Tab-separated table of C-alpha atoms (C1' of nucleotides) in Angstrom:
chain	number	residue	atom	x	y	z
A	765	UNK	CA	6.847	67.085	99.147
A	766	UNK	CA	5.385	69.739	97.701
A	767	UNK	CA	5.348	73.283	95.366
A	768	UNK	CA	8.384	75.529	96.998
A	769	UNK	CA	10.477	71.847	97.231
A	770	UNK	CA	11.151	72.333	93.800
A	771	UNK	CA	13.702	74.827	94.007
A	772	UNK	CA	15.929	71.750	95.443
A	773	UNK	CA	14.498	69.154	93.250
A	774	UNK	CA	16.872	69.893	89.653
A	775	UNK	CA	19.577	69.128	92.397
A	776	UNK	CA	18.419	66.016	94.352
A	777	UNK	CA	18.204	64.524	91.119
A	778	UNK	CA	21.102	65.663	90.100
A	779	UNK	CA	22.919	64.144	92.994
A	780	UNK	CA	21.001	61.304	93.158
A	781	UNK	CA	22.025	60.275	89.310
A	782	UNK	CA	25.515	60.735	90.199
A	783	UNK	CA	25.418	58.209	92.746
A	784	UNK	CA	22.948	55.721	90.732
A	785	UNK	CA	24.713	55.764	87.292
A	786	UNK	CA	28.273	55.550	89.077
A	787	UNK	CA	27.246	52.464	90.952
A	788	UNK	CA	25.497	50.727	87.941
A	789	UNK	CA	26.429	52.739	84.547
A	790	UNK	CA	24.122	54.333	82.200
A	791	UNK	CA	22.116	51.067	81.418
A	792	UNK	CA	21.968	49.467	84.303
A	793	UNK	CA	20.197	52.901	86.085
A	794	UNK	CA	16.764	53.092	85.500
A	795	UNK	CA	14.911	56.038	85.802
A	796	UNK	CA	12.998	54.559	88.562
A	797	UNK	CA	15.988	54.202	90.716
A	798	UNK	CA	17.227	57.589	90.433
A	799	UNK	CA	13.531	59.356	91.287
A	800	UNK	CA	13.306	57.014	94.498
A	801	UNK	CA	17.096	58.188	95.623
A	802	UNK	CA	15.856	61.912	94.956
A	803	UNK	CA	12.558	61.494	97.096
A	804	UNK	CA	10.420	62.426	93.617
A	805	UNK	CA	8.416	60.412	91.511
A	806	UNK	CA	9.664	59.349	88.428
A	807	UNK	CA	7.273	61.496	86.282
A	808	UNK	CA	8.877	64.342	88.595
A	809	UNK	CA	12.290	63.504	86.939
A	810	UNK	CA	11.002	64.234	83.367
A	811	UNK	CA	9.836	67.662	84.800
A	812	UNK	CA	13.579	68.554	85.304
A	813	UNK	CA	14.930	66.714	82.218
A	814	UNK	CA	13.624	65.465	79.236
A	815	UNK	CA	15.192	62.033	78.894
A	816	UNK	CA	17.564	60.233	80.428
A	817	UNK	CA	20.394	60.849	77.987
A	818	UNK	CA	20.026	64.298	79.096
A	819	UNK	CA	19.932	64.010	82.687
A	820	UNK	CA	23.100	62.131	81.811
A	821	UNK	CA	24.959	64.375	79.844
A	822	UNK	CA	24.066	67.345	82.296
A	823	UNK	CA	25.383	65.268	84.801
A	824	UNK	CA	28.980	64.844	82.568
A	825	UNK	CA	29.076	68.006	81.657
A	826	UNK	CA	29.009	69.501	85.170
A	827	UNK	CA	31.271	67.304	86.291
A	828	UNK	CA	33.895	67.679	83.542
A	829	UNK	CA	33.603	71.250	83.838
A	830	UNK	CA	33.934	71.497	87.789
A	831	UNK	CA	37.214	69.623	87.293
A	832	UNK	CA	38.393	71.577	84.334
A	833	UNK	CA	38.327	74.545	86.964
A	834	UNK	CA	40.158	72.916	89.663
A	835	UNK	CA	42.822	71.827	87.578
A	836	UNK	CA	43.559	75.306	86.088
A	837	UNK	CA	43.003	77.326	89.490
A	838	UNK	CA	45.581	74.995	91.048
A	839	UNK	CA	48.426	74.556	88.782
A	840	UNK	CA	48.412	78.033	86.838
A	841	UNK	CA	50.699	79.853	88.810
A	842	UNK	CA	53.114	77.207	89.282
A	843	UNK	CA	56.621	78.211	87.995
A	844	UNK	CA	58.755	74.847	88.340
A	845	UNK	CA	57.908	72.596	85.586
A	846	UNK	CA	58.647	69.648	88.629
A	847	UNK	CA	56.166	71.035	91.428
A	848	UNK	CA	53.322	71.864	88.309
A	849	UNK	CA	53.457	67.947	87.143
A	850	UNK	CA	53.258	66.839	90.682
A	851	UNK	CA	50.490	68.942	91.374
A	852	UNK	CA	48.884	68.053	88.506
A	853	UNK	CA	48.976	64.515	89.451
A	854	UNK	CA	48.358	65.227	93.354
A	855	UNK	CA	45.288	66.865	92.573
A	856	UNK	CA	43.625	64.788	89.791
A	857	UNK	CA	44.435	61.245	91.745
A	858	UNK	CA	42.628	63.198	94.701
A	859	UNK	CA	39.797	64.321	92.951
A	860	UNK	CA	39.603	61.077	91.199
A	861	UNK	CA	39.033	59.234	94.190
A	862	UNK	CA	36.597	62.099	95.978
A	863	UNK	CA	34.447	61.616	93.339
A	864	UNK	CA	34.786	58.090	92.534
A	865	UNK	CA	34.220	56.007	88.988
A	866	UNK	CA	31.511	58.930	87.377
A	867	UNK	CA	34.417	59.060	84.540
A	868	UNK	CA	33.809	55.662	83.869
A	869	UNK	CA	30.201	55.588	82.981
A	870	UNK	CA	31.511	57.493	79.614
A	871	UNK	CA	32.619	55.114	77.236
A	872	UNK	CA	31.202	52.582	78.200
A	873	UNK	CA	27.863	51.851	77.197
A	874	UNK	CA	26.449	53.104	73.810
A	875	UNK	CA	28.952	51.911	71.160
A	876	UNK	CA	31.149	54.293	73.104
A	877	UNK	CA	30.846	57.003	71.230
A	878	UNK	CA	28.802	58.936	73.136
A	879	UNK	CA	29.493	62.545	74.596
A	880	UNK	CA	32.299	62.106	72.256
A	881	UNK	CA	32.650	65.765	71.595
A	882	UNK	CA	32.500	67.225	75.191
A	883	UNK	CA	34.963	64.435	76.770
A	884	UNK	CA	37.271	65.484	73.132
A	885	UNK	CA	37.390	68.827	74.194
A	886	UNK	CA	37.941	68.420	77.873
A	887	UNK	CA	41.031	65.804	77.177
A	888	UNK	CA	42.419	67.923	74.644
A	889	UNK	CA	42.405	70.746	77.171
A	890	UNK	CA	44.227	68.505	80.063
A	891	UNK	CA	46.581	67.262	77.757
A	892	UNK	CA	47.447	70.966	76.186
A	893	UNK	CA	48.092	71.949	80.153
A	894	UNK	CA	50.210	68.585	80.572
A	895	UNK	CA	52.089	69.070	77.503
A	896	UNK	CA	52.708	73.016	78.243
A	897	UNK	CA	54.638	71.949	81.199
A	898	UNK	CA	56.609	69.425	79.999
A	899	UNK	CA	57.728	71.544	76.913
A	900	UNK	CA	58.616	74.075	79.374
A	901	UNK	CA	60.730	71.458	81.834
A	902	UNK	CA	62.541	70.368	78.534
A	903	UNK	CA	63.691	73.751	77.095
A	904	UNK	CA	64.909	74.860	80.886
A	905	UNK	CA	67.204	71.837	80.791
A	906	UNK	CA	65.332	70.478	83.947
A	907	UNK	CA	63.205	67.279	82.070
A	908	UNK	CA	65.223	64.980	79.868
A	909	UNK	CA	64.748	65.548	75.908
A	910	UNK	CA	61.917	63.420	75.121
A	911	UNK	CA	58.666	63.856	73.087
A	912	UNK	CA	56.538	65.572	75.265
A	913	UNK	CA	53.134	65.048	73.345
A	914	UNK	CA	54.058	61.337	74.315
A	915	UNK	CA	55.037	61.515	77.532
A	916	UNK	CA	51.738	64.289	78.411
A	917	UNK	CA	49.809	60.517	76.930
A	918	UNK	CA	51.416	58.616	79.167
A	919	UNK	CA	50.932	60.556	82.354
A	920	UNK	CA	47.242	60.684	81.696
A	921	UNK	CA	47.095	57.415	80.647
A	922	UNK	CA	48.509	56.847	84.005
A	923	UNK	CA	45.746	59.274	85.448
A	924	UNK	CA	43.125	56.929	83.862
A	925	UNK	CA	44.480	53.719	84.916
A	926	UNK	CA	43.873	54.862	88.790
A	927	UNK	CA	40.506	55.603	88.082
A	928	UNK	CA	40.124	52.268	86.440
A	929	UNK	CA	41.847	50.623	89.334
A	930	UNK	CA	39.233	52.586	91.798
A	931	UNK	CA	36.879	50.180	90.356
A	932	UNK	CA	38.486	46.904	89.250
A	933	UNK	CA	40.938	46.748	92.109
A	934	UNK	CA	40.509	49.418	94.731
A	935	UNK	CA	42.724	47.657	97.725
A	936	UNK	CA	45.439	47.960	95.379
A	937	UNK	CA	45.640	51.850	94.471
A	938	UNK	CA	48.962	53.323	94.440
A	939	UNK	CA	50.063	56.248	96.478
A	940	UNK	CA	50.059	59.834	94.404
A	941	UNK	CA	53.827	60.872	95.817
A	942	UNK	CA	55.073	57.768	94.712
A	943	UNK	CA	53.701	57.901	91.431
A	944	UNK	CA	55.250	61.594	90.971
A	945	UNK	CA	58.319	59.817	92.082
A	946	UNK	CA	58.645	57.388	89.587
A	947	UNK	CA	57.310	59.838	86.769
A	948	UNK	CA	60.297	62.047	87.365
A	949	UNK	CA	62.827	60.083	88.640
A	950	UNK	CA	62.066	56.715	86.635
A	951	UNK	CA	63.288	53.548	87.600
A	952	UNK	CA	66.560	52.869	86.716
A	953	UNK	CA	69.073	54.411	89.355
A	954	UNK	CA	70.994	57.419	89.301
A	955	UNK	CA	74.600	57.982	89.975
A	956	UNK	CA	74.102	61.358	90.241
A	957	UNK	CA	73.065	61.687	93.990
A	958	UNK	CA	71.479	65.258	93.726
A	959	UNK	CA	69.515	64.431	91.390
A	960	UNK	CA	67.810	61.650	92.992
A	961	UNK	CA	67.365	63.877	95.914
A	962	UNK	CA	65.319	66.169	94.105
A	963	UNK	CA	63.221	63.655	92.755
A	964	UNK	CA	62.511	62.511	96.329
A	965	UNK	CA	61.455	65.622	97.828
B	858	UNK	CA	22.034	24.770	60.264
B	859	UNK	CA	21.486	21.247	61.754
B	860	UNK	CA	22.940	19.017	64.034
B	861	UNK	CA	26.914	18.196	63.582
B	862	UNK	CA	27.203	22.168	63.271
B	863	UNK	CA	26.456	21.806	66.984
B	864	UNK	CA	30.650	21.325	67.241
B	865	UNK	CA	31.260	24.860	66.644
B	866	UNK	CA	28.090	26.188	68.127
B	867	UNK	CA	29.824	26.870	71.454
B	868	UNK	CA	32.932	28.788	69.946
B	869	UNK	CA	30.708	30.933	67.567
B	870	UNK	CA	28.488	32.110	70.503
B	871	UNK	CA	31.961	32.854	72.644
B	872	UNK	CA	33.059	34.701	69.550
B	873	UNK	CA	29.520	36.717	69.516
B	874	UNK	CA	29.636	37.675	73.043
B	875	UNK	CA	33.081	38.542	72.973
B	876	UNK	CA	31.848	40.886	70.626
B	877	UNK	CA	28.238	42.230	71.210
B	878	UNK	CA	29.728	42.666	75.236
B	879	UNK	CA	32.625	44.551	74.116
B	880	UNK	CA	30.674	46.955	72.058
B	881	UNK	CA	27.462	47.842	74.567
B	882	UNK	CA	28.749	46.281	78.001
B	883	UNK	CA	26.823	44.130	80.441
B	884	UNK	CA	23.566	45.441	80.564
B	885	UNK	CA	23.819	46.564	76.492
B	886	UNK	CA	24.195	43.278	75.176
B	887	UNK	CA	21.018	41.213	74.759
B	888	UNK	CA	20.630	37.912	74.064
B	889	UNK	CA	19.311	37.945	70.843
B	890	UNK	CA	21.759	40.259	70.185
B	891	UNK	CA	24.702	37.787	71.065
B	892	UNK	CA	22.100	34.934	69.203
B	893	UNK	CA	22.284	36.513	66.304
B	894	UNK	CA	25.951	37.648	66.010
B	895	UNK	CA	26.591	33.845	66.038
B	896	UNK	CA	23.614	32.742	63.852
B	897	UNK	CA	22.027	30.573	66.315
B	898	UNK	CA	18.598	31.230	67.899
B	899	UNK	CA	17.915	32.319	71.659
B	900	UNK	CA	16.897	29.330	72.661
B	901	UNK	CA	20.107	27.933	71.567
B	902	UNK	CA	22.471	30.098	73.130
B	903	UNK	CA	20.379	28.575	76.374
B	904	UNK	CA	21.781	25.286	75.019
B	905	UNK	CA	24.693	25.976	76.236
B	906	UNK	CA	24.809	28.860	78.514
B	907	UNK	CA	22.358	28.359	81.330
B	908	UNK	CA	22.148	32.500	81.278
B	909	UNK	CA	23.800	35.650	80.310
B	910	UNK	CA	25.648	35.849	83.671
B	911	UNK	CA	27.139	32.216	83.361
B	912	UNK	CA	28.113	33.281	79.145
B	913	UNK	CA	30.167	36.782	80.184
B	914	UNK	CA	31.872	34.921	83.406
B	915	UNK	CA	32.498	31.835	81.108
B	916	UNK	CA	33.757	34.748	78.417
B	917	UNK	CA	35.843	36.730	80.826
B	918	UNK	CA	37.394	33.879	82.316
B	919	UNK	CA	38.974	32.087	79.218
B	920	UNK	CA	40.587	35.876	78.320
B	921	UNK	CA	42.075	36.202	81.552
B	922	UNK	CA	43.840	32.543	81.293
B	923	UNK	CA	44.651	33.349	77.726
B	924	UNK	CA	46.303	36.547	78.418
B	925	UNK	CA	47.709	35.024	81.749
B	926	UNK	CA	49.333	32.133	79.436
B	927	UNK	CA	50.901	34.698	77.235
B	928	UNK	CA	52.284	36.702	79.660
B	929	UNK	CA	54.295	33.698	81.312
B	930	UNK	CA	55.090	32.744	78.683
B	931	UNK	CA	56.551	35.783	77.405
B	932	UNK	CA	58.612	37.027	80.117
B	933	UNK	CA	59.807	34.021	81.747
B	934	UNK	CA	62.705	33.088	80.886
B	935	UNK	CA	63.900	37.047	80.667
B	936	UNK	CA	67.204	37.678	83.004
B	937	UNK	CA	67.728	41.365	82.719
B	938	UNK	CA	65.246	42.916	84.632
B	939	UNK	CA	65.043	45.591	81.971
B	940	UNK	CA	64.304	43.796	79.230
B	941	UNK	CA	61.898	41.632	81.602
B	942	UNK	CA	59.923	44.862	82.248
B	943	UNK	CA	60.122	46.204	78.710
B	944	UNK	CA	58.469	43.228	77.575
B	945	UNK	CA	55.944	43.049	80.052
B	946	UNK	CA	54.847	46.268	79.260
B	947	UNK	CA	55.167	45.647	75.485
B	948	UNK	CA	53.288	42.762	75.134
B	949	UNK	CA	50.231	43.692	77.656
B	950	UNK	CA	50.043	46.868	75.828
B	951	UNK	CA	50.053	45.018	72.590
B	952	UNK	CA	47.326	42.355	73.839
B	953	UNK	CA	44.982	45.094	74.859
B	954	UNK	CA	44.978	46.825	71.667
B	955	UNK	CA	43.934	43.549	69.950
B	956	UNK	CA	41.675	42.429	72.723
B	957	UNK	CA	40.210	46.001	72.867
B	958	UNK	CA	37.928	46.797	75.609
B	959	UNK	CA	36.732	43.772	77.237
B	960	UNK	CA	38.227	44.256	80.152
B	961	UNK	CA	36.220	47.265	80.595
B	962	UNK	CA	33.379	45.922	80.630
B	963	UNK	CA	34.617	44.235	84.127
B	964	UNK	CA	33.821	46.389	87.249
B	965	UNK	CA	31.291	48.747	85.407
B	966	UNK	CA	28.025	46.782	85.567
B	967	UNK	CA	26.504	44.636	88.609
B	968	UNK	CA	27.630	47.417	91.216
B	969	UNK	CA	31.052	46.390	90.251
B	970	UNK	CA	31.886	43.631	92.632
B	971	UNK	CA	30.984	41.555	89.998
B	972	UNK	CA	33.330	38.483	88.993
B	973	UNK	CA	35.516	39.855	91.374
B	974	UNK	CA	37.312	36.579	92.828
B	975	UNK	CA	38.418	35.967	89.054
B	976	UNK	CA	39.724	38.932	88.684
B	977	UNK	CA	41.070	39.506	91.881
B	978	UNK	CA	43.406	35.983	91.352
B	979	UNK	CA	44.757	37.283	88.215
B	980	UNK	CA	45.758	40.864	89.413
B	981	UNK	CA	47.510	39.654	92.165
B	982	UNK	CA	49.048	37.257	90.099
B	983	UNK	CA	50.142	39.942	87.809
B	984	UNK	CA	51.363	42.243	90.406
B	985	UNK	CA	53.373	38.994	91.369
B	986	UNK	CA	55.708	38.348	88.515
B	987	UNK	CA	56.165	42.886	87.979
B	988	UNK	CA	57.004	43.077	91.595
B	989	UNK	CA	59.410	40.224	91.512
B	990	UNK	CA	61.135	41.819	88.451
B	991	UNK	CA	61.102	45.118	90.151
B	992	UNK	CA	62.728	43.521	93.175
B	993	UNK	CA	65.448	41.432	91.366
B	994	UNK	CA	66.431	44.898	89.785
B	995	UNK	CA	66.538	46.794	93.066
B	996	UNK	CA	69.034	43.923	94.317
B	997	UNK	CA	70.943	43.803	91.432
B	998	UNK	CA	71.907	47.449	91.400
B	999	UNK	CA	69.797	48.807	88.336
B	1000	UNK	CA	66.974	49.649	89.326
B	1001	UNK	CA	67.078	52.736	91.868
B	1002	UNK	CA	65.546	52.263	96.017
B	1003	UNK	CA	62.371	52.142	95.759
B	1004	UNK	CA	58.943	50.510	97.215
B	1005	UNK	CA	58.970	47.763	94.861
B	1006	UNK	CA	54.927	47.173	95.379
B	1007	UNK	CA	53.696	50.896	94.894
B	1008	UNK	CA	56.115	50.419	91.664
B	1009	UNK	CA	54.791	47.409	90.562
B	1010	UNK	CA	50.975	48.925	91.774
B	1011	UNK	CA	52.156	52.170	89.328
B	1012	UNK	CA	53.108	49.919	86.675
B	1013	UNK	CA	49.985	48.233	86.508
B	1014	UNK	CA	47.603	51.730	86.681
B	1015	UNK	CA	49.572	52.789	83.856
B	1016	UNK	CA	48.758	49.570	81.904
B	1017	UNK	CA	44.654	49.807	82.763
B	1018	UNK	CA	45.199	53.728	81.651
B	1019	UNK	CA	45.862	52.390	78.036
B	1020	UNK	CA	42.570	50.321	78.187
B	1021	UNK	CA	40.476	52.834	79.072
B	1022	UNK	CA	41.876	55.014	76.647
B	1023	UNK	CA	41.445	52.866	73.904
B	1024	UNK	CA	37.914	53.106	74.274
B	1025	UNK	CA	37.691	57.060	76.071
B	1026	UNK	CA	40.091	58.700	73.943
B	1027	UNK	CA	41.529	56.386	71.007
B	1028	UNK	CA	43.121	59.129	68.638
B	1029	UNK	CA	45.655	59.440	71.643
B	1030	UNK	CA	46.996	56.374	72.558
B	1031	UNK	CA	50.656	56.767	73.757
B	1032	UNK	CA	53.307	54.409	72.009
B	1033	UNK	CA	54.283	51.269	74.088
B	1034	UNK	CA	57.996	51.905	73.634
B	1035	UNK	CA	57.779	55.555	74.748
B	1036	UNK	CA	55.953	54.019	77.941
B	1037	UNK	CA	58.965	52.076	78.737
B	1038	UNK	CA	61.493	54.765	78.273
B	1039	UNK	CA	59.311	57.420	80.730
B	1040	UNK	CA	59.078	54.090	83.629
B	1041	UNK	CA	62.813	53.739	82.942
B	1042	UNK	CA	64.389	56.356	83.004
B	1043	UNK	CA	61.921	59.543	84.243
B	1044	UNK	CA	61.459	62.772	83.254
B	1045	UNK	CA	63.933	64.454	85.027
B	1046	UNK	CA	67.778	64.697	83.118
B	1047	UNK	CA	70.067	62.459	83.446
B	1048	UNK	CA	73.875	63.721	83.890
B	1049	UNK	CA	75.624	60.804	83.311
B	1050	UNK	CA	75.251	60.044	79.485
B	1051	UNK	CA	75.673	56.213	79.438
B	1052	UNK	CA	72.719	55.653	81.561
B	1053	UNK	CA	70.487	58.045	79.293
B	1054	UNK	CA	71.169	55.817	76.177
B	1055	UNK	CA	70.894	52.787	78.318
B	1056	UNK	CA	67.332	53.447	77.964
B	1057	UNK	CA	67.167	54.707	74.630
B	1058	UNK	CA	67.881	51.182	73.523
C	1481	DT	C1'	-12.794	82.853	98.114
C	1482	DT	C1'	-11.592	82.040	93.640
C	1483	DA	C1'	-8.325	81.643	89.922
C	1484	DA	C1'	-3.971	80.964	88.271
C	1485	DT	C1'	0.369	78.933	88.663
C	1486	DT	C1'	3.749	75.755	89.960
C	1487	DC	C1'	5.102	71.358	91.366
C	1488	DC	C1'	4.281	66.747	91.774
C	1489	DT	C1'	2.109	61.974	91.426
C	1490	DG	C1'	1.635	57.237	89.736
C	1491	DA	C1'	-1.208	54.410	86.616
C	1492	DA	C1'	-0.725	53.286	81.968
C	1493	DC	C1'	1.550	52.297	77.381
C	1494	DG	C1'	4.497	50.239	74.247
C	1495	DT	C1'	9.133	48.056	74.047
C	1496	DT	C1'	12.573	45.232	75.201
C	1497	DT	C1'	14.567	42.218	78.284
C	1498	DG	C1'	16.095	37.251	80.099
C	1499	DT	C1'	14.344	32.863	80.086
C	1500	DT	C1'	11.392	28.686	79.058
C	1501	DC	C1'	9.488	25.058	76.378
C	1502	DA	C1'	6.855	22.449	73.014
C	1503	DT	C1'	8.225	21.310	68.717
C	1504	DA	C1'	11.141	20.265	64.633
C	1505	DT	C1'	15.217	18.498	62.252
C	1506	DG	C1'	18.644	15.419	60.661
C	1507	DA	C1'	22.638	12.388	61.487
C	1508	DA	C1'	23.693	7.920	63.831
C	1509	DT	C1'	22.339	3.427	65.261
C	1510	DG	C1'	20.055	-0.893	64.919
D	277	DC	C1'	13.247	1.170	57.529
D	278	DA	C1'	12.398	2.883	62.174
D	279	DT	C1'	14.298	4.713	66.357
D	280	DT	C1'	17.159	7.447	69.081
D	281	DC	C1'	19.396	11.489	70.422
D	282	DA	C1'	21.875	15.681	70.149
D	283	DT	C1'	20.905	20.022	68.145
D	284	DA	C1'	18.116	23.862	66.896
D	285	DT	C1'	13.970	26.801	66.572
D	286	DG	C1'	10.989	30.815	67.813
D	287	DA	C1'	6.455	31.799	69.977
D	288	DA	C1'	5.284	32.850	74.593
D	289	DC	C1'	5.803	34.924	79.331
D	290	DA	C1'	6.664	37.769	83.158
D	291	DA	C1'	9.388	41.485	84.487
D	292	DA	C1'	11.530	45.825	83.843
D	293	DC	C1'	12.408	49.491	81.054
D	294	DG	C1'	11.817	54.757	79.285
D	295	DT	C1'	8.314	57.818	78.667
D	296	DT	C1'	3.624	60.080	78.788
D	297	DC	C1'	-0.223	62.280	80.765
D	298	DA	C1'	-4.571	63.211	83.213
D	299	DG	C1'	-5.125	64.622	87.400
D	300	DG	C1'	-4.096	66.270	92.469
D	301	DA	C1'	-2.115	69.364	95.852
D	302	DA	C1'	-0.008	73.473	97.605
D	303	DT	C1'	1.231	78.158	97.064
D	304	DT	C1'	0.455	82.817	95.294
D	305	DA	C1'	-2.406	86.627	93.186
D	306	DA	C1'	-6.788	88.611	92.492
DNA sequence: TTAATTCCTGAACGTTTGTTCATATGAATG
DNA sequence: CATTCATATGAACAAACGTTCAGGAATTAA
């Protein structure tokens, strides 16, 4: 394992940090473990990155920011404030589980205040798409007259709980159409039949 | 600090873990850390705890029967299914804000399989008294058709959501009473007026 | 072939960790 | 008073940690 490998080694590390700090959080991944997944030696690591916290926050970063795109390239062009919400939570409970509990390693460990300021600006961002949809269901008459900046909270609280549960209670994950179902449609029943149609399709 | 103080050793170490684990996690907390917090030595946290694994499960346990207690308590004797679920979700959202985080620090560490018999007894007894609600609702008529355990599983992901906000994202926790309004009654308009303020109330 | 460059290795260092244990202390008992 | 016993201490230890660095190996350039 030797000179040209190098031009893959920034991103067997890479990879290999996602899989060690999701499985045992920032503390509880040693440096050690994370060169021997990578096929490199651990001095190799500090070649690539100068410290842990950095090969962690790299590791955020690019992960945050892969999402941020798939979020926006997938819901933009949605007209109907109904589809754009389910979408929105279709695709983040899928991605969630694709890539696992990574989001939970922030927070965590460190006092918690860690890569405060790029998760800040990444949740602000969801919850400014979130809450431009709902505003938009509300003045078209279609969304009940509610605060929206509280309701966008609660759907991504709701996000956050299913990652959560990934970890804590994974045989017990609910389904993503029935959570869009009870978003819209809540629980109490309708009279109205056409309405509850809609929500169910 | 000498003998009879031995009486409230054991509490003021439980106090100190509670505290030093909530704040760095698992792996975070040290010993002497926790030793300190309660003004005891290392060697006589050992005194009582036979390690750290033994303090946290000893730690995590008495919360969960604590909150457990409360929630019986609580909700219990509740008729309208409603009001059952209101409170439910007013009173765990409630108990997490003054418990903060420790729940968090379940799952994370240990390649998250960690305490999980504990914790796996008290979600399912948790999903037991929402999804009875839920299903005394359905039968009663006010609560619409639905799959009363991906409801009750929805419920529940919404509740972890807050926790992991409080400690990802604490500027923007959603209100508890907002929470129960958007599970009620949905996003989507109602037509018929007397159901709206039904859950307005 | 030699020199320069790039990539990599793993022993070594200083800290910190969980845990143990010989020792001390002071109230309770006789 | 002396003895007993629960309670408390903190130095000591091995293990693991993040990080450094002198050196080795393979490729490229001369």
């Amino acid at each position: 394992m030797n000179k040209r490998s190098g031009i893959n080694s920034k991103k067997r590390i890479l990879d290999a940090a996602l899989k060690v700090f999701s499985e045992y959080g920032y503390k509880g991944a040693s440096m050690r473990m994370i060169a021997s997944t990578a096929r490199i030696s651990i001095g190799g690591v500090y070649l690539y990155f100068a410290n842990k916290e950095e090969l962690y926050l790299t590791l955020i970063k690019e992960r945050l920011d892969d999402f941020s795109a798939q979020v926006k390239t997938s819901i933009s062009e949605i007209e109907d404030p109904v589809k754009a919400i389910s979408s929105f939570i279709m695709m983040y409970l899928e991605y969630a589980k694709t890539h696992k509990e990574l989001i939970l390693t922030q927070g965590r460990e460190h006092g918690f205040a860690f890569a405060i300021d790029i998760k800040r600006e990444f949740f602000k961002e969801q919850r400014g798409i979130i809450e431009g949809i709902v505003a938009r269901g509300i003045q078209s008459g279609v969304f009940t007259e509610c605060n929206a900046k509280e309701v966008t909270k609660i759907i991504m609280g709701t996000m956050r709980g299913f990652i959560l549960s990934i970890v804590v209670d994974p045989d017990n994950l609910f389904s993503p159409k029935e959570c869009c179902r009870l978003m819209l449609g809540g629980l109490l029943k309708r009279t109205n039949r056409a309405e509850g149609e809609k929500v169910r399709r």
